[in-house]
Amino acid sequence: MGRVYNFSAGPAVLPEDVLKEAAEEMLDYKGTGMSVMEMSHRSKAFEEIINGAEADLRELMNIPDNYKVLFLQGGASQQFAMIPMNLMKNRVADYIITGQWAKKAASEAEKYGKVNRIASSADKTFSYIPDCSDLPVSEDADYVYICENNTIYGTKFQELPNTKGKLLVSDVSSCFLSEPVDVSKYGILYGGVQKNIGPAGTVIVIIREDLITEDVLPGTPTMLTYKTHADAKSLYNTPPAYGIYICGKVFKWIKSMGGLSAMKERNEKKAALLYDFLDQSKLFKGTVEKKDRSLMNVPFVTGDVDLDAKFVKEAKEAGLENLKGHRSVGGMRASIYNAMPYEGVEALVAFMKKFEEENL
Ligand SMILES: Cc1ncc(COP(=O)(O)O)c(C=O)c1O
């Protein structure tokens, strides 16, 4: 069997060129006689890999000099604890609840201090992003936290919240490098790479330098202190070396595609194809308010659980994989990250049209 169109929400599709290149370099990375998986993280070859990856990411995102880039482990979920441990000086933080991942982050932060849930879209099953232009931001909040793209529900902040001068912390796991961002608007932005950038196991944290201090909550482990990793340039301990290597290749691939503006254009074109179909379909329905739709994760339903299951099964048989919605919400979800080609979305829409004709 050849390659399928993989609509998984993560781990997710990677650019085929990157996978081919990695395969070619598997046994002998650039004359070293070994795989990147086998080499010392202190070697010259790996030093070039990690430094090159950081330089390319800085260029792609136009990261200001007063921000550090950290390649860490522990998944995005570990950041749910690491953020309060490092930032909660007053032991107060404000969270905007737009789905399961923000909810989880808020619950974790509650172990360390007071969490104010200053806005939520739970009243409509997280199908929209609340108006965040004038929120009751707490006077003593150490930061305001958002999950910028909600992988499960398919919503995205089209505009960052007005934090009234407070630090903004954002989980960008499922929209990382999908469009240009202004890094200077954030205190921290971070994400697991397994959706848009690379293999699971690596987390990228972009953090403003003045937030990297020894003044963390008492008992914070060395490994969960940003300063440990910033001081050691992400080489305090053995980093997720192979993951960083693949991330570096994906950065180069994005550069070769024209950078983040080109990615955005490509992603908008792909998403429009699917949303336009959904908007006129008599069988399928998108579940998100139009203004808040994500370019990356597109949930939809037929309204009939059995028909949804039939769709997912038949789509799989047609080479369209992983279209089942998150286990907490059901229905379908097509994740159409950077590496999903336009042809993949065309194939999906063609299949949906056929399914609609056969099942209406
Ligand atoms: C937006 C978002 N945040 C956090 C996570 C958790 O990531 P991890 O599994 O790397 O801990 C996910 C995972 O799917 C996610 O989509």
XYZ file of C-alpha atoms and ligand atoms in Angstrom, residues 9-10 74-80 101-102 104 145 147-152 171-175 190-195 200-203 297 326 333 337, ligand 1:
54
model
C -4.794 15.753 14.473
C -1.421 14.683 15.756
C 7.518 16.367 28.128
C 4.927 17.271 25.526
C 2.830 20.402 25.505
C 1.162 19.015 28.642
C 4.313 19.486 30.688
C 4.145 23.192 29.929
C 0.788 23.277 31.737
C -6.489 21.883 26.395
C -7.071 25.254 28.031
C -6.400 21.086 31.437
C -3.279 32.192 29.184
C -4.921 28.015 23.703
C -4.701 29.798 20.370
C -5.945 27.043 18.087
C -8.289 24.485 19.584
C -7.397 21.179 18.009
C -10.494 19.324 19.173
C -0.340 27.292 23.433
C 0.187 27.261 19.667
C 0.611 23.487 19.323
C -1.880 23.107 16.505
C -1.227 26.346 14.597
C 4.918 27.210 22.906
C 3.782 24.024 21.283
C 4.292 20.335 20.913
C 5.724 19.842 17.431
C 3.777 16.705 16.517
C 1.106 18.549 14.561
C 6.191 13.769 18.968
C 8.657 14.217 21.808
C 9.868 17.740 21.147
C 8.290 20.920 22.477
C -8.641 21.518 12.247
C -11.884 13.478 18.949
C -12.478 16.140 11.993
C -1.833 21.017 8.630
C -3.612 22.552 21.556
C -2.986 21.407 22.263
N -2.331 21.618 23.412
C -1.740 20.623 24.082
C -1.797 19.321 23.635
C -1.133 18.238 24.430
O 0.050 17.902 23.802
P 1.001 16.742 24.292
O 0.334 15.462 23.937
O 2.257 16.996 23.534
O 1.193 16.893 25.759
C -2.453 19.048 22.437
C -2.479 17.657 21.937
O -3.130 17.213 21.082
C -3.078 20.118 21.742
O -3.750 19.891 20.614
